[in-house]
Amino acid sequence: MLYLNLSEVSYLLKNYSEAINYANVGLTYTNSDTPDVMIGVIKSYIVMSNMCLALETHDNIDGEEYIKEIRKTYEEAKRVNNLYFTNAMAMTAAELYLKINDSVKAFEWAERSFELSKERDIKVAQRRALEFLVLNKEYDNKEQVRQIIELGRDLEEQDYATRNRFARIAYETERIETENSQLRNMISTIVSISLAIVLTLVIGVYVYRLKNKNKEIRFIKDQQEANESIYQLILERSVIATEVKNNVRNKIAKDIHDGVVNGIFTIRFNLQQLKSENEEMKGILVNELQSLEKRTRDISHSLIDNELFEHNKFVSLIEDLLALQKNQWNTEFLLDYENAVDLEDLPALDKVNTYFIIREAIQNVNKYSQASICKVSFTKEKKNVVIKIKDNGVGFDEGSSRDGMGLQNMNERAIALHSELIIHSKKGMGTELMFKIKIK
């Protein structure tokens, strides 16, 4: 096959003697297993070259004698269904007939090649046959068509040359990259060996320092966790102390109301029933007792309504609560507090219930949400403060059971606030918990 290709190239370059020599060398490599069509094609290049040499020296030759071998190879290629050689032999016959000025048979063989290639949808062979027919038949505008065909061939050659240049550039680039890669590998090997030697000398020091650093980090982490726990306990103790203080004050207020106020009322009532010669003094004493009764009742009410968070601003406690939160998902806890909402005027019990609802909700975020952000917001809405705890975590199916103790506690505190605990959640869409507090 190699010598066949060399013979074909020599034939196309019109080096007919060289084409014959290559074909003869190719025949020496044939044996009993070589297909007949291959042998026929090699012989056809010998015949074609001899015919061209004969035409160079003689004007009149018996072209049919030469073309007979081409036709024989054509039939063999067609028989074994070798479409490439079938088309090649048909076009070769057409070209040889044209060389001996037999245009009728030349066009007949070209049309035969065209029909065969069209039937098998071989585009290259179709174009070759059509170009042969168009260039060699007589018709109007033949010269323009020839120019178009030649222009198309020139463009193909330019495209082929361009692609060859790019292929050469790609090859050179790949070769340079290969050399660079080898050089880099060599440098990397040298550097690796050097680094290995250096690392071997200092690895003990680094390991020792790393162990000490890990111990220091663990110590700091433990200390931070301890500080956070202590701070949380202090905060909770502050709330509990405030609750105890409120309970004591309420008890004192109740004792004053039930004991002192009622006693003053009884004295005033009995004094009004007494007959006295000095009614004016009696009236003064009754009015004084009535005034004392009112002031005592006011003191009682004042004790009951005293703020639980007198020394701890409510918003500051919420900020501290959020600042202390930390979980394995590194959730960022944010506070959105509108200045227009004056939560310090809320009753103490409302603050306590609100605080614990928020804390329980945040604990659920830490346990289950896997969120990156959790936002606690206070928004004024007419005569209410709307409180929302919203995260962007995994969420849950609202139809699933939610009867945990924490949720039960939050619901009870929401009822104490004369509110309703509303929860919205979807899997993959986060969770939002909302309740309201009435304000004056």
Coordinates of C-alpha atoms in Angstrom, one line a residue:
M1 CA 0.0 0.0 0.0
L2 CA 2.9 2.3 0.8
Y3 CA 4.5 1.8 -2.7
L4 CA 1.0 2.2 -4.3
N5 CA 0.7 5.6 -2.7
L6 CA 4.3 6.6 -3.8
S7 CA 3.4 5.5 -7.3
E8 CA 0.2 7.5 -7.3
V9 CA 2.1 10.6 -6.1
S10 CA 4.7 10.2 -8.8
Y11 CA 2.0 9.8 -11.4
L12 CA 0.2 13.0 -10.3
L13 CA 3.6 14.8 -10.5
K14 CA 4.0 13.4 -14.1
N15 CA 7.2 11.5 -13.0
Y16 CA 5.9 8.4 -15.0
S17 CA 9.2 6.4 -14.9
E18 CA 9.4 6.8 -11.2
A19 CA 5.7 5.8 -10.8
I20 CA 6.4 2.6 -12.8
N21 CA 9.5 1.8 -10.6
Y22 CA 7.5 2.3 -7.3
A23 CA 4.6 0.1 -8.7
N24 CA 7.0 -2.6 -9.7
V25 CA 8.6 -2.6 -6.2
G26 CA 5.2 -2.8 -4.7
L27 CA 4.4 -5.9 -6.7
T28 CA 7.4 -7.7 -5.2
Y29 CA 5.6 -7.5 -1.8
T30 CA 2.4 -9.2 -3.0
N31 CA 1.6 -12.8 -2.2
S32 CA -1.2 -15.3 -2.3
D33 CA -3.1 -13.4 0.4
T34 CA -2.9 -10.0 -1.4
P35 CA -6.4 -9.1 -2.7
D36 CA -6.7 -9.1 -6.5
V37 CA -8.1 -5.6 -6.6
M38 CA -4.9 -4.3 -4.8
I39 CA -2.7 -6.0 -7.4
G40 CA -4.9 -4.7 -10.2
V41 CA -4.6 -1.1 -8.9
I42 CA -0.8 -1.3 -8.7
K43 CA -0.7 -2.7 -12.3
S44 CA -3.1 0.1 -13.4
Y45 CA -0.5 2.7 -12.4
I46 CA 2.1 0.9 -14.5
V47 CA -0.3 0.9 -17.4
M48 CA -1.3 4.6 -16.9
S49 CA 2.3 5.7 -16.7
N50 CA 3.3 3.7 -19.8
M51 CA 0.4 5.1 -21.8
C52 CA 1.4 8.7 -20.8
L53 CA 5.0 8.0 -21.8
A54 CA 3.8 6.6 -25.1
L55 CA 1.7 9.7 -25.7
E56 CA 4.8 11.9 -25.1
T57 CA 6.6 10.2 -28.0
H58 CA 3.8 9.2 -30.4
D59 CA 0.7 11.0 -31.4
N60 CA -1.4 8.0 -32.3
I61 CA -1.4 5.0 -30.0
D62 CA -3.9 2.2 -29.3
G63 CA -5.4 3.6 -26.1
E64 CA -8.0 0.8 -25.8
E65 CA -5.2 -1.7 -25.2
Y66 CA -3.9 0.3 -22.2
I67 CA -7.4 1.2 -20.8
K68 CA -8.4 -2.5 -21.0
E69 CA -6.3 -3.2 -17.8
I70 CA -8.0 -0.2 -16.1
R71 CA -11.5 -1.5 -16.9
K72 CA -10.5 -4.9 -15.7
T73 CA -9.5 -3.5 -12.3
Y74 CA -12.7 -1.4 -12.2
E75 CA -14.8 -4.5 -12.6
E76 CA -12.9 -6.3 -9.9
A77 CA -13.2 -3.4 -7.4
K78 CA -16.9 -3.2 -8.2
R79 CA -17.3 -6.9 -7.6
V80 CA -15.7 -6.8 -4.1
N81 CA -17.7 -3.6 -3.4
N82 CA -14.5 -1.5 -2.9
L83 CA -16.1 1.9 -3.6
Y84 CA -12.9 3.9 -3.4
F85 CA -11.0 2.0 -6.1
T86 CA -14.1 1.6 -8.2
N87 CA -14.5 5.4 -8.4
A88 CA -10.8 5.9 -8.8
M89 CA -10.6 3.5 -11.8
A90 CA -13.7 5.0 -13.4
M91 CA -12.2 8.5 -13.3
T92 CA -8.8 7.1 -14.4
A93 CA -10.5 5.6 -17.5
A94 CA -12.3 8.9 -18.2
E95 CA -9.0 10.8 -18.0
L96 CA -7.2 8.4 -20.2
Y97 CA -10.0 8.4 -22.8
L98 CA -9.8 12.2 -22.8
K99 CA -6.0 12.0 -23.4
I100 CA -6.7 10.0 -26.6
N101 CA -9.4 12.5 -27.6
D102 CA -12.3 10.1 -27.1
S103 CA -14.6 12.5 -25.2
V104 CA -17.7 10.4 -25.6
K105 CA -16.3 7.5 -23.6
A106 CA -14.5 9.9 -21.3
F107 CA -17.8 11.5 -20.3
E108 CA -19.5 8.2 -20.1
W109 CA -17.0 6.9 -17.5
A110 CA -17.1 10.2 -15.6
E111 CA -20.9 10.0 -15.5
R112 CA -20.6 6.4 -14.4
S113 CA -18.4 7.4 -11.5
F114 CA -20.8 10.3 -10.6
E115 CA -23.9 8.0 -10.5
L116 CA -22.0 5.4 -8.5
S117 CA -20.7 7.9 -5.9
K118 CA -24.1 9.6 -5.8
E119 CA -25.8 6.3 -5.1
R120 CA -23.4 5.6 -2.3
D121 CA -23.4 9.3 -1.2
I122 CA -19.6 9.8 -1.6
K123 CA -19.3 13.6 -1.8
V124 CA -15.6 13.8 -2.8
A125 CA -16.0 11.4 -5.7
Q126 CA -19.2 13.2 -6.9
R127 CA -17.3 16.5 -6.9
R128 CA -14.4 15.1 -8.8
A129 CA -16.7 13.6 -11.5
L130 CA -18.7 16.8 -11.8
E131 CA -15.6 18.9 -12.1
F132 CA -14.3 16.6 -14.9
L133 CA -17.6 16.9 -16.8
V134 CA -18.0 20.6 -16.3
L135 CA -14.4 21.4 -17.3
N136 CA -14.3 19.3 -20.4
K137 CA -17.7 19.7 -22.0
E138 CA -18.5 22.6 -24.3
Y139 CA -21.2 25.0 -23.1
D140 CA -21.8 28.7 -22.5
N141 CA -19.9 30.4 -19.7
K142 CA -17.5 27.4 -19.5
E143 CA -14.6 29.7 -18.8
Q144 CA -16.4 31.3 -15.8
V145 CA -17.3 27.9 -14.4
R146 CA -13.7 26.8 -14.8
Q147 CA -12.5 29.9 -13.0
I148 CA -14.9 29.2 -10.1
I149 CA -13.7 25.6 -9.9
E150 CA -10.1 26.7 -9.9
L151 CA -10.9 29.4 -7.3
G152 CA -12.5 26.7 -5.1
R153 CA -9.4 24.6 -5.5
D154 CA -7.2 27.5 -4.6
L155 CA -9.3 28.2 -1.5
E156 CA -9.0 24.6 -0.5
E157 CA -5.3 24.6 -0.9
Q158 CA -5.0 27.8 1.1
D159 CA -7.2 26.2 3.8
Y160 CA -5.1 23.1 3.7
A161 CA -1.9 25.1 4.0
T162 CA -3.3 27.2 6.8
R163 CA -4.4 24.1 8.7
N164 CA -1.0 22.6 8.1
R165 CA 0.7 25.8 9.5
F166 CA -1.6 25.6 12.6
A167 CA -0.8 21.9 12.9
R168 CA 2.9 22.7 12.7
I169 CA 2.5 25.4 15.3
A170 CA 0.6 23.0 17.5
Y171 CA 3.2 20.4 17.1
E172 CA 6.1 22.8 17.9
T173 CA 4.1 24.1 20.9
E174 CA 3.5 20.6 22.1
R175 CA 7.2 19.8 21.7
I176 CA 8.2 22.9 23.6
E177 CA 5.7 22.1 26.3
T178 CA 7.0 18.6 26.5
E179 CA 10.5 19.8 26.9
N180 CA 9.4 22.4 29.5
S181 CA 7.5 19.7 31.3
Q182 CA 10.6 17.5 31.4
L183 CA 12.6 20.4 32.6
R184 CA 10.1 21.2 35.2
N185 CA 10.0 17.6 36.3
M186 CA 13.8 17.6 36.6
I187 CA 13.7 20.8 38.6
S188 CA 10.8 19.5 40.7
T189 CA 12.8 16.3 41.4
I190 CA 15.9 18.3 42.5
V191 CA 13.7 20.7 44.6
S192 CA 11.8 17.7 46.1
I193 CA 15.0 16.0 47.1
S194 CA 16.4 19.2 48.6
L195 CA 13.1 19.9 50.4
A196 CA 13.0 16.3 51.6
I197 CA 16.5 16.7 53.1
V198 CA 15.6 20.0 54.7
L199 CA 12.2 18.7 56.0
T200 CA 13.9 15.6 57.4
L201 CA 16.1 18.0 59.5
V202 CA 13.3 20.2 60.8
I203 CA 10.3 17.9 60.9
G204 CA 10.9 17.1 64.5
V205 CA 10.7 20.7 65.5
Y206 CA 7.5 21.3 63.5
V207 CA 5.8 18.3 65.0
Y208 CA 6.8 19.4 68.5
R209 CA 5.5 22.9 67.9
L210 CA 2.3 21.6 66.3
K211 CA 1.6 19.5 69.3
N212 CA 2.1 22.4 71.6
K213 CA -0.1 24.6 69.4
N214 CA -2.9 22.1 69.4
K215 CA -2.7 21.9 73.2
E216 CA -2.9 25.7 73.3
I217 CA -5.8 25.8 70.9
R218 CA -7.7 23.1 72.9
F219 CA -7.0 25.0 76.1
I220 CA -8.3 28.3 74.6
K221 CA -11.3 26.5 73.2
D222 CA -12.1 24.9 76.5
Q223 CA -11.6 28.3 78.2
Q224 CA -13.9 30.0 75.7
E225 CA -16.6 27.3 76.2
A226 CA -16.2 27.7 80.0
N227 CA -16.5 31.5 79.7
E228 CA -19.6 31.2 77.5
S229 CA -21.2 28.7 80.0
I230 CA -20.4 31.0 82.9
Y231 CA -21.8 34.0 81.0
Q232 CA -24.9 32.1 80.1
L233 CA -25.4 31.1 83.8
I234 CA -24.9 34.7 84.8
L235 CA -27.5 35.8 82.3
E236 CA -30.0 33.2 83.4
R237 CA -29.3 34.0 87.1
S238 CA -30.0 37.6 86.3
V239 CA -33.3 36.7 84.8
I240 CA -34.2 34.3 87.7
A241 CA -33.1 36.9 90.3
T242 CA -35.4 39.4 88.5
E243 CA -38.3 36.9 88.6
V244 CA -37.7 36.3 92.3
K245 CA -37.5 40.0 93.0
N246 CA -40.8 40.5 91.1
N247 CA -42.5 37.7 93.0
V248 CA -41.3 39.2 96.3
R249 CA -42.5 42.6 95.2
N250 CA -45.8 41.2 94.1
K251 CA -46.2 39.4 97.5
I252 CA -45.4 42.6 99.3
A253 CA -47.8 44.5 97.2
K254 CA -50.5 41.9 97.8
D255 CA -49.8 42.0 101.6
I256 CA -50.0 45.8 101.6
H257 CA -53.2 45.7 99.5
D258 CA -54.9 42.9 101.4
G259 CA -53.6 43.9 104.9
V260 CA -52.9 47.6 105.2
V261 CA -55.3 48.9 102.6
N262 CA -58.2 46.8 103.9
G263 CA -57.3 47.8 107.5
I264 CA -57.3 51.5 106.6
F265 CA -60.6 51.0 104.9
T266 CA -62.1 49.3 108.0
I267 CA -60.9 52.1 110.3
R268 CA -62.3 54.8 107.9
F269 CA -65.6 52.9 107.6
N270 CA -66.0 52.5 111.4
L271 CA -64.9 56.1 112.0
Q272 CA -67.7 57.3 109.6
Q273 CA -70.2 55.3 111.7
L274 CA -69.2 56.9 115.0
K275 CA -71.1 59.8 116.3
S276 CA -68.9 62.7 117.3
E277 CA -69.5 66.2 118.7
N278 CA -66.7 67.5 116.5
E279 CA -68.0 66.5 113.0
E280 CA -65.4 68.8 111.3
M281 CA -62.5 66.9 112.9
K282 CA -64.2 63.7 112.1
G283 CA -64.5 64.7 108.5
I284 CA -60.8 65.7 108.4
L285 CA -59.8 62.3 109.8
V286 CA -62.0 60.4 107.4
N287 CA -60.5 62.3 104.4
E288 CA -57.0 61.7 105.7
L289 CA -57.7 58.0 106.0
Q290 CA -59.2 58.0 102.5
S291 CA -56.1 59.7 101.1
L292 CA -53.8 57.3 103.0
E293 CA -55.8 54.4 101.6
K294 CA -55.3 55.7 98.0
R295 CA -51.6 56.3 98.4
T296 CA -51.1 52.9 99.9
R297 CA -53.0 51.3 97.0
D298 CA -50.9 53.3 94.5
I299 CA -47.7 52.0 96.2
S300 CA -49.1 48.4 95.9
H301 CA -49.8 48.9 92.2
S302 CA -46.4 50.5 91.7
L303 CA -44.7 47.5 93.2
I304 CA -46.6 45.1 91.0
D305 CA -45.9 47.0 87.8
N306 CA -42.2 47.5 88.5
E307 CA -39.9 46.4 85.6
L308 CA -38.3 43.1 85.8
F309 CA -35.4 44.3 83.7
E310 CA -34.7 47.5 85.5
H311 CA -31.0 47.0 85.5
N312 CA -30.8 44.9 82.4
K313 CA -32.2 46.5 79.2
F314 CA -34.3 43.9 77.4
V315 CA -32.7 44.5 74.0
S316 CA -29.2 44.2 75.5
L317 CA -30.1 40.8 77.0
I318 CA -31.3 39.7 73.5
E319 CA -28.1 40.9 71.9
D320 CA -26.0 39.1 74.6
L321 CA -28.1 36.0 74.0
L322 CA -27.4 36.0 70.3
A323 CA -23.8 36.8 70.7
L324 CA -23.3 33.7 72.9
Q325 CA -24.7 31.3 70.3
K326 CA -22.3 28.9 68.6
N327 CA -22.9 25.6 66.8
Q328 CA -21.3 23.2 64.4
W329 CA -22.7 24.9 61.3
N330 CA -21.3 28.4 62.4
T331 CA -24.7 30.0 62.1
E332 CA -24.6 33.8 62.1
F333 CA -27.2 35.2 64.5
L334 CA -28.5 38.7 63.6
L335 CA -30.8 41.1 65.5
D336 CA -33.1 43.5 63.6
Y337 CA -34.5 45.9 66.1
E338 CA -36.5 49.0 65.1
N339 CA -35.8 52.0 67.3
A340 CA -39.4 52.9 67.1
V341 CA -40.3 49.9 69.2
D342 CA -39.9 50.7 72.8
L343 CA -39.8 47.3 74.4
E344 CA -38.6 48.7 77.8
D345 CA -42.2 49.8 78.5
L346 CA -43.5 46.2 78.2
P347 CA -44.7 44.6 81.4
A348 CA -42.0 42.5 83.1
L349 CA -43.8 39.2 82.6
D350 CA -44.2 39.9 78.9
K351 CA -40.4 40.4 78.7
V352 CA -39.7 37.2 80.5
N353 CA -42.0 35.1 78.3
T354 CA -40.7 36.8 75.2
Y355 CA -37.0 36.1 76.3
F356 CA -37.6 32.4 76.9
I357 CA -39.6 31.9 73.6
I358 CA -36.7 33.4 71.7
R359 CA -34.1 31.4 73.6
E360 CA -36.0 28.1 73.0
A361 CA -36.3 28.9 69.3
I362 CA -32.6 29.7 69.0
Q363 CA -31.8 26.4 70.8
N364 CA -33.8 24.5 68.1
V365 CA -31.9 26.4 65.4
N366 CA -28.6 25.2 67.0
K367 CA -29.9 21.6 67.2
Y368 CA -31.6 21.0 64.0
S369 CA -31.6 23.8 61.4
Q370 CA -28.0 23.5 59.9
A371 CA -28.6 27.2 58.9
S372 CA -25.9 29.7 57.9
I373 CA -28.0 32.7 59.1
C374 CA -30.7 33.1 61.8
K375 CA -32.4 36.5 62.2
V376 CA -34.4 37.7 65.2
S377 CA -36.5 40.8 64.3
F378 CA -38.8 43.1 66.2
T379 CA -41.3 45.1 64.1
K380 CA -44.0 47.5 65.2
E381 CA -47.4 46.8 63.7
K382 CA -50.2 49.1 64.9
K383 CA -50.6 48.2 68.6
N384 CA -48.4 45.1 68.5
V385 CA -44.8 44.2 68.3
V386 CA -44.2 41.3 65.8
I387 CA -41.3 39.1 66.8
K388 CA -39.9 36.7 64.2
I389 CA -37.1 34.1 64.5
K390 CA -36.2 33.1 60.9
D391 CA -33.4 30.8 59.6
N392 CA -32.3 29.6 56.1
G393 CA -31.7 26.0 57.3
V394 CA -33.0 22.6 56.2
G395 CA -36.6 23.2 57.5
F396 CA -39.1 20.4 58.1
D397 CA -42.4 19.1 56.9
E398 CA -45.2 21.1 58.7
G399 CA -47.4 18.0 58.6
S400 CA -45.0 16.1 60.8
S401 CA -45.5 15.8 64.6
R402 CA -44.2 18.7 66.7
D403 CA -45.1 17.8 70.2
G404 CA -41.8 18.4 71.9
M405 CA -41.5 19.9 75.4
G406 CA -39.7 22.9 74.1
L407 CA -42.5 23.7 71.6
Q408 CA -45.1 23.1 74.3
N409 CA -43.3 25.6 76.6
M410 CA -43.2 28.2 73.8
N411 CA -46.9 27.7 73.2
E412 CA -47.7 28.2 76.8
R413 CA -45.7 31.4 77.0
A414 CA -47.3 32.7 73.8
I415 CA -50.7 32.1 75.4
A416 CA -49.5 34.0 78.5
L417 CA -48.7 36.9 76.1
H418 CA -52.3 36.7 74.7
S419 CA -50.7 35.7 71.4
E420 CA -50.4 32.7 69.1
L421 CA -47.2 30.9 68.1
I422 CA -47.1 30.6 64.3
I423 CA -44.5 28.4 62.6
H424 CA -43.9 28.2 58.8
S425 CA -41.4 25.7 57.4
K426 CA -40.6 23.6 54.3
K427 CA -37.9 21.1 53.7
G428 CA -34.9 22.9 52.3
M429 CA -36.6 26.4 52.7
G430 CA -35.8 27.2 56.3
T431 CA -38.1 27.9 59.3
E432 CA -39.9 31.0 60.5
L433 CA -41.4 31.3 64.0
M434 CA -43.6 34.3 64.8
F435 CA -45.7 35.7 67.7
K436 CA -47.0 39.1 68.8
I437 CA -46.9 41.3 71.9
K438 CA -49.5 44.0 72.6
I439 CA -48.0 47.4 73.5
K440 CA -49.5 50.5 75.0

